[in-house]
Amino acid sequence: VKPMTPRCTVPKAVPVGKSAALHCHENEGFPKSTYSWYRNSEPLSPDAKSNAKSHNSSYTLNPATGTLIFHAVHKGDTGRYSCIATNDAGFAKCEEQEMEV
């Protein structure tokens, strides 16, 4: 079963240096969906250290739960975030939401 449009929760504004949690979830898809996050339409690597673009970011992305946690945000984390739920039957994307740091 193809995933439904996931529900995405993105904080509107986060003070520099604070942590932020972004959530993405849908429960119609079977098999269970995995989740990927995008900032300004660029995919966020599940491993912050391996991505040159996000080498300043410290975040943890859990593809199984759809949770993206920034440990200490900085100005570069400002942007439009969206999430895609994917399984063997297809994928679905939530609306982009702005997060300001």
CSV table of N, CA and C in Angstrom, one decimal:
chain,number,residue,atom,x,y,z
A,1,VAL,N,0.9,-1.2,0.0
A,1,VAL,CA,0.0,0.0,0.0
A,1,VAL,C,0.9,1.2,0.0
A,2,LYS,N,0.6,2.1,-0.9
A,2,LYS,CA,1.4,3.4,-1.1
A,2,LYS,C,1.2,4.2,0.2
A,3,PRO,N,2.3,4.9,0.6
A,3,PRO,CA,2.1,5.8,1.8
A,3,PRO,C,1.2,6.9,1.5
A,4,MET,N,0.5,7.4,2.6
A,4,MET,CA,-0.3,8.6,2.5
A,4,MET,C,0.6,9.8,2.7
A,5,THR,N,0.1,11.0,2.4
A,5,THR,CA,0.9,12.2,2.7
A,5,THR,C,1.3,12.2,4.1
A,6,PRO,N,2.5,12.3,4.5
A,6,PRO,CA,2.9,12.2,5.9
A,6,PRO,C,2.6,13.6,6.6
A,7,ARG,N,2.3,13.5,7.9
A,7,ARG,CA,2.2,14.7,8.7
A,7,ARG,C,3.5,15.1,9.1
A,8,CYS,N,3.9,16.4,8.8
A,8,CYS,CA,5.2,16.9,9.2
A,8,CYS,C,5.0,18.0,10.2
A,9,THR,N,5.9,18.0,11.2
A,9,THR,CA,5.9,19.0,12.3
A,9,THR,C,7.2,19.6,12.3
A,10,VAL,N,7.3,20.9,11.9
A,10,VAL,CA,8.5,21.7,11.9
A,10,VAL,C,8.3,22.9,12.7
A,11,PRO,N,9.3,23.2,13.7
A,11,PRO,CA,9.1,24.4,14.5
A,11,PRO,C,9.3,25.6,13.6
A,12,LYS,N,8.5,26.7,13.9
A,12,LYS,CA,8.6,27.9,13.1
A,12,LYS,C,9.9,28.7,13.3
A,13,ALA,N,10.3,28.8,14.5
A,13,ALA,CA,11.5,29.5,14.9
A,13,ALA,C,12.2,28.9,16.0
A,14,VAL,N,13.6,28.8,15.9
A,14,VAL,CA,14.4,28.2,17.0
A,14,VAL,C,15.6,29.1,17.3
A,15,PRO,N,15.8,29.4,18.5
A,15,PRO,CA,17.0,30.3,18.8
A,15,PRO,C,18.3,29.5,18.5
A,16,VAL,N,19.3,30.3,18.0
A,16,VAL,CA,20.6,29.7,17.7
A,16,VAL,C,21.1,29.0,18.9
A,17,GLY,N,21.7,27.8,18.7
A,17,GLY,CA,22.3,27.0,19.8
A,17,GLY,C,21.3,26.1,20.5
A,18,LYS,N,20.0,26.2,20.2
A,18,LYS,CA,19.0,25.4,20.9
A,18,LYS,C,18.8,24.1,20.0
A,19,SER,N,18.2,23.1,20.6
A,19,SER,CA,17.9,21.9,19.9
A,19,SER,C,16.5,22.1,19.2
A,20,ALA,N,16.3,21.3,18.2
A,20,ALA,CA,15.0,21.4,17.5
A,20,ALA,C,14.6,20.0,17.0
A,21,ALA,N,13.4,19.6,17.1
A,21,ALA,CA,13.0,18.3,16.7
A,21,ALA,C,11.9,18.4,15.6
A,22,LEU,N,12.1,17.8,14.4
A,22,LEU,CA,11.2,17.8,13.3
A,22,LEU,C,10.7,16.4,13.2
A,23,HIS,N,9.3,16.3,13.0
A,23,HIS,CA,8.7,14.9,13.0
A,23,HIS,C,8.0,14.8,11.6
A,24,CYS,N,8.0,13.5,11.2
A,24,CYS,CA,7.3,13.2,9.9
A,24,CYS,C,6.7,11.8,10.1
A,25,HIS,N,5.5,11.6,9.9
A,25,HIS,CA,4.9,10.3,10.1
A,25,HIS,C,3.6,10.1,9.2
A,26,GLU,N,3.5,8.8,8.8
A,26,GLU,CA,2.2,8.4,8.1
A,26,GLU,C,2.0,6.9,8.5
A,27,ASN,N,0.8,6.5,8.6
A,27,ASN,CA,0.6,5.1,9.0
A,27,ASN,C,-0.3,4.2,8.1
A,28,GLU,N,-0.5,4.7,6.9
A,28,GLU,CA,-1.3,3.9,5.9
A,28,GLU,C,-0.4,3.0,5.1
A,29,GLY,N,0.8,3.3,4.9
A,29,GLY,CA,1.7,2.6,4.0
A,29,GLY,C,2.0,1.2,4.5
A,30,PHE,N,2.1,0.2,3.6
A,30,PHE,CA,2.5,-1.1,3.9
A,30,PHE,C,3.3,-1.7,2.8
A,31,PRO,N,4.5,-2.2,2.9
A,31,PRO,CA,5.2,-2.3,4.2
A,31,PRO,C,5.5,-0.9,4.8
A,32,LYS,N,5.9,-0.8,6.1
A,32,LYS,CA,6.2,0.4,6.8
A,32,LYS,C,7.1,1.4,6.0
A,33,SER,N,6.7,2.7,6.0
A,33,SER,CA,7.5,3.6,5.3
A,33,SER,C,8.9,3.9,5.9
A,34,THR,N,9.8,4.3,5.1
A,34,THR,CA,11.0,4.9,5.6
A,34,THR,C,10.9,6.4,5.2
A,35,TYR,N,11.6,7.3,6.0
A,35,TYR,CA,11.5,8.7,5.8
A,35,TYR,C,12.8,9.4,5.4
A,36,SER,N,12.7,10.3,4.5
A,36,SER,CA,13.9,11.1,4.2
A,36,SER,C,13.5,12.6,4.3
A,37,TRP,N,14.4,13.4,4.8
A,37,TRP,CA,14.2,14.9,5.0
A,37,TRP,C,14.9,15.7,3.9
A,38,TYR,N,14.3,16.8,3.5
A,38,TYR,CA,14.9,17.7,2.5
A,38,TYR,C,14.9,19.1,3.1
A,39,ARG,N,16.0,19.8,2.9
A,39,ARG,CA,16.0,21.3,3.2
A,39,ARG,C,16.2,22.0,1.9
A,40,ASN,N,15.3,22.9,1.6
A,40,ASN,CA,15.4,23.7,0.3
A,40,ASN,C,15.5,22.7,-0.9
A,41,SER,N,14.8,21.6,-0.8
A,41,SER,CA,14.8,20.6,-1.9
A,41,SER,C,16.1,19.8,-2.0
A,42,GLU,N,17.0,20.0,-1.1
A,42,GLU,CA,18.2,19.2,-1.1
A,42,GLU,C,18.1,18.1,-0.1
A,43,PRO,N,18.4,16.8,-0.4
A,43,PRO,CA,18.2,15.8,0.5
A,43,PRO,C,19.2,15.9,1.7
A,44,LEU,N,18.7,15.7,2.9
A,44,LEU,CA,19.6,15.7,4.1
A,44,LEU,C,20.1,14.2,4.2
A,45,SER,N,21.4,14.1,4.3
A,45,SER,CA,22.0,12.8,4.5
A,45,SER,C,21.6,12.2,5.9
A,46,PRO,N,21.4,10.9,5.9
A,46,PRO,CA,21.0,10.3,7.3
A,46,PRO,C,22.2,10.5,8.2
A,47,ASP,N,23.4,10.7,7.7
A,47,ASP,CA,24.6,10.9,8.5
A,47,ASP,C,25.2,12.3,8.3
A,48,ALA,N,25.0,13.2,9.2
A,48,ALA,CA,25.4,14.6,9.1
A,48,ALA,C,26.9,14.7,8.7
A,49,LYS,N,27.7,13.8,9.3
A,49,LYS,CA,29.2,14.0,9.1
A,49,LYS,C,29.6,13.7,7.6
A,50,SER,N,28.8,12.9,6.9
A,50,SER,CA,29.2,12.4,5.6
A,50,SER,C,28.8,13.4,4.5
A,51,ASN,N,28.0,14.4,4.8
A,51,ASN,CA,27.5,15.3,3.8
A,51,ASN,C,28.3,16.6,3.9
A,52,ALA,N,29.0,17.0,2.9
A,52,ALA,CA,29.8,18.2,2.8
A,52,ALA,C,28.9,19.4,3.1
A,53,LYS,N,27.7,19.5,2.5
A,53,LYS,CA,26.9,20.6,2.7
A,53,LYS,C,26.4,20.9,4.1
A,54,SER,N,26.4,19.8,4.9
A,54,SER,CA,25.8,19.9,6.2
A,54,SER,C,26.9,19.7,7.3
A,55,HIS,N,28.2,19.9,6.9
A,55,HIS,CA,29.3,19.6,7.8
A,55,HIS,C,29.2,20.4,9.1
A,56,ASN,N,28.5,21.6,9.0
A,56,ASN,CA,28.4,22.4,10.2
A,56,ASN,C,27.2,22.0,11.0
A,57,SER,N,26.3,21.3,10.5
A,57,SER,CA,25.1,20.9,11.2
A,57,SER,C,25.4,19.7,12.1
A,58,SER,N,24.8,19.7,13.3
A,58,SER,CA,24.8,18.5,14.1
A,58,SER,C,23.4,18.0,14.2
A,59,TYR,N,23.0,17.0,13.5
A,59,TYR,CA,21.7,16.5,13.6
A,59,TYR,C,21.7,15.0,13.6
A,60,THR,N,20.6,14.4,14.0
A,60,THR,CA,20.4,13.0,14.0
A,60,THR,C,19.1,12.7,13.2
A,61,LEU,N,19.2,11.9,12.2
A,61,LEU,CA,18.0,11.6,11.3
A,61,LEU,C,17.7,10.1,11.5
A,62,ASN,N,16.5,9.8,11.9
A,62,ASN,CA,16.1,8.4,12.0
A,62,ASN,C,15.1,8.1,10.9
A,63,PRO,N,15.6,7.3,9.8
A,63,PRO,CA,14.7,7.1,8.7
A,63,PRO,C,13.6,6.2,9.0
A,64,ALA,N,13.7,5.4,10.1
A,64,ALA,CA,12.6,4.5,10.5
A,64,ALA,C,11.4,5.2,11.2
A,65,THR,N,11.8,6.3,12.0
A,65,THR,CA,10.7,7.0,12.7
A,65,THR,C,10.4,8.3,12.1
A,66,GLY,N,11.2,8.8,11.2
A,66,GLY,CA,10.9,10.1,10.5
A,66,GLY,C,11.3,11.3,11.4
A,67,THR,N,12.1,11.1,12.4
A,67,THR,CA,12.5,12.2,13.3
A,67,THR,C,13.8,12.7,12.9
A,68,LEU,N,13.8,14.1,12.8
A,68,LEU,CA,15.1,14.8,12.5
A,68,LEU,C,15.3,15.7,13.7
A,69,ILE,N,16.5,15.5,14.4
A,69,ILE,CA,16.8,16.3,15.6
A,69,ILE,C,18.0,17.0,15.4
A,70,PHE,N,17.9,18.4,15.5
A,70,PHE,CA,19.1,19.2,15.5
A,70,PHE,C,19.6,19.4,17.0
A,71,HIS,N,20.9,19.1,17.2
A,71,HIS,CA,21.3,19.2,18.6
A,71,HIS,C,21.6,20.7,19.0
A,72,ALA,N,22.1,21.5,18.1
A,72,ALA,CA,22.3,22.9,18.3
A,72,ALA,C,22.2,23.6,17.0
A,73,VAL,N,21.1,24.2,16.7
A,73,VAL,CA,20.9,24.9,15.4
A,73,VAL,C,21.8,26.1,15.2
A,74,HIS,N,22.1,26.4,14.0
A,74,HIS,CA,22.8,27.6,13.6
A,74,HIS,C,22.1,28.2,12.4
A,75,LYS,N,22.5,29.4,12.1
A,75,LYS,CA,21.8,30.2,11.0
A,75,LYS,C,21.7,29.3,9.7
A,76,GLY,N,22.7,28.5,9.4
A,76,GLY,CA,22.7,27.7,8.2
A,76,GLY,C,21.6,26.7,8.2
A,77,ASP,N,21.0,26.4,9.3
A,77,ASP,CA,19.9,25.4,9.3
A,77,ASP,C,18.5,26.0,9.0
A,78,THR,N,18.5,27.4,8.8
A,78,THR,CA,17.2,28.0,8.4
A,78,THR,C,16.9,27.5,7.0
A,79,GLY,N,15.6,27.3,6.7
A,79,GLY,CA,15.2,26.9,5.4
A,79,GLY,C,13.9,26.2,5.4
A,80,ARG,N,13.5,25.7,4.2
A,80,ARG,CA,12.2,25.1,4.0
A,80,ARG,C,12.4,23.6,4.1
A,81,TYR,N,11.8,22.9,5.0
A,81,TYR,CA,11.9,21.5,5.3
A,81,TYR,C,10.7,20.7,4.8
A,82,SER,N,11.0,19.6,4.1
A,82,SER,CA,9.9,18.7,3.8
A,82,SER,C,10.4,17.3,4.0
A,83,CYS,N,9.5,16.4,4.0
A,83,CYS,CA,9.8,15.0,4.3
A,83,CYS,C,9.1,14.1,3.2
A,84,ILE,N,9.7,13.0,2.9
A,84,ILE,CA,9.1,12.0,1.9
A,84,ILE,C,9.1,10.7,2.6
A,85,ALA,N,7.9,10.1,2.6
A,85,ALA,CA,7.7,8.7,3.1
A,85,ALA,C,7.7,7.8,1.9
A,86,THR,N,8.5,6.7,2.0
A,86,THR,CA,8.7,5.8,0.9
A,86,THR,C,8.6,4.4,1.3
A,87,ASN,N,7.9,3.6,0.5
A,87,ASN,CA,7.9,2.1,0.7
A,87,ASN,C,7.9,1.5,-0.7
A,88,ASP,N,7.8,0.1,-0.7
A,88,ASP,CA,7.9,-0.6,-2.0
A,88,ASP,C,6.8,-0.2,-3.0
A,89,ALA,N,5.7,0.4,-2.5
A,89,ALA,CA,4.6,0.7,-3.3
A,89,ALA,C,4.6,2.1,-3.9
A,90,GLY,N,5.5,3.0,-3.3
A,90,GLY,CA,5.5,4.3,-3.8
A,90,GLY,C,6.0,5.3,-2.7
A,91,PHE,N,5.7,6.6,-2.9
A,91,PHE,CA,6.1,7.6,-1.9
A,91,PHE,C,5.1,8.7,-1.8
A,92,ALA,N,5.2,9.5,-0.8
A,92,ALA,CA,4.3,10.7,-0.6
A,92,ALA,C,5.1,11.7,0.2
A,93,LYS,N,4.9,13.0,-0.2
A,93,LYS,CA,5.7,14.1,0.4
A,93,LYS,C,4.7,15.0,1.1
A,94,CYS,N,5.2,15.6,2.2
A,94,CYS,CA,4.5,16.6,2.9
A,94,CYS,C,4.8,18.0,2.4
A,95,GLU,N,4.0,19.0,2.7
A,95,GLU,CA,4.2,20.4,2.3
A,95,GLU,C,5.5,20.9,2.9
A,96,GLU,N,6.3,21.7,2.2
A,96,GLU,CA,7.4,22.3,2.8
A,96,GLU,C,7.0,23.3,3.9
A,97,GLN,N,7.8,23.3,4.9
A,97,GLN,CA,7.5,24.2,6.0
A,97,GLN,C,8.8,25.0,6.4
A,98,GLU,N,8.7,26.3,6.6
A,98,GLU,CA,9.8,27.1,6.9
A,98,GLU,C,10.2,27.0,8.4
A,99,MET,N,11.5,26.8,8.6
A,99,MET,CA,12.1,26.9,10.0
A,99,MET,C,13.1,28.0,10.0
A,100,GLU,N,12.9,28.9,10.9
A,100,GLU,CA,13.8,30.1,11.0
A,100,GLU,C,14.7,29.9,12.2
A,101,VAL,N,16.0,30.2,12.1
A,101,VAL,CA,16.9,30.1,13.2
A,101,VAL,C,17.3,31.5,13.6
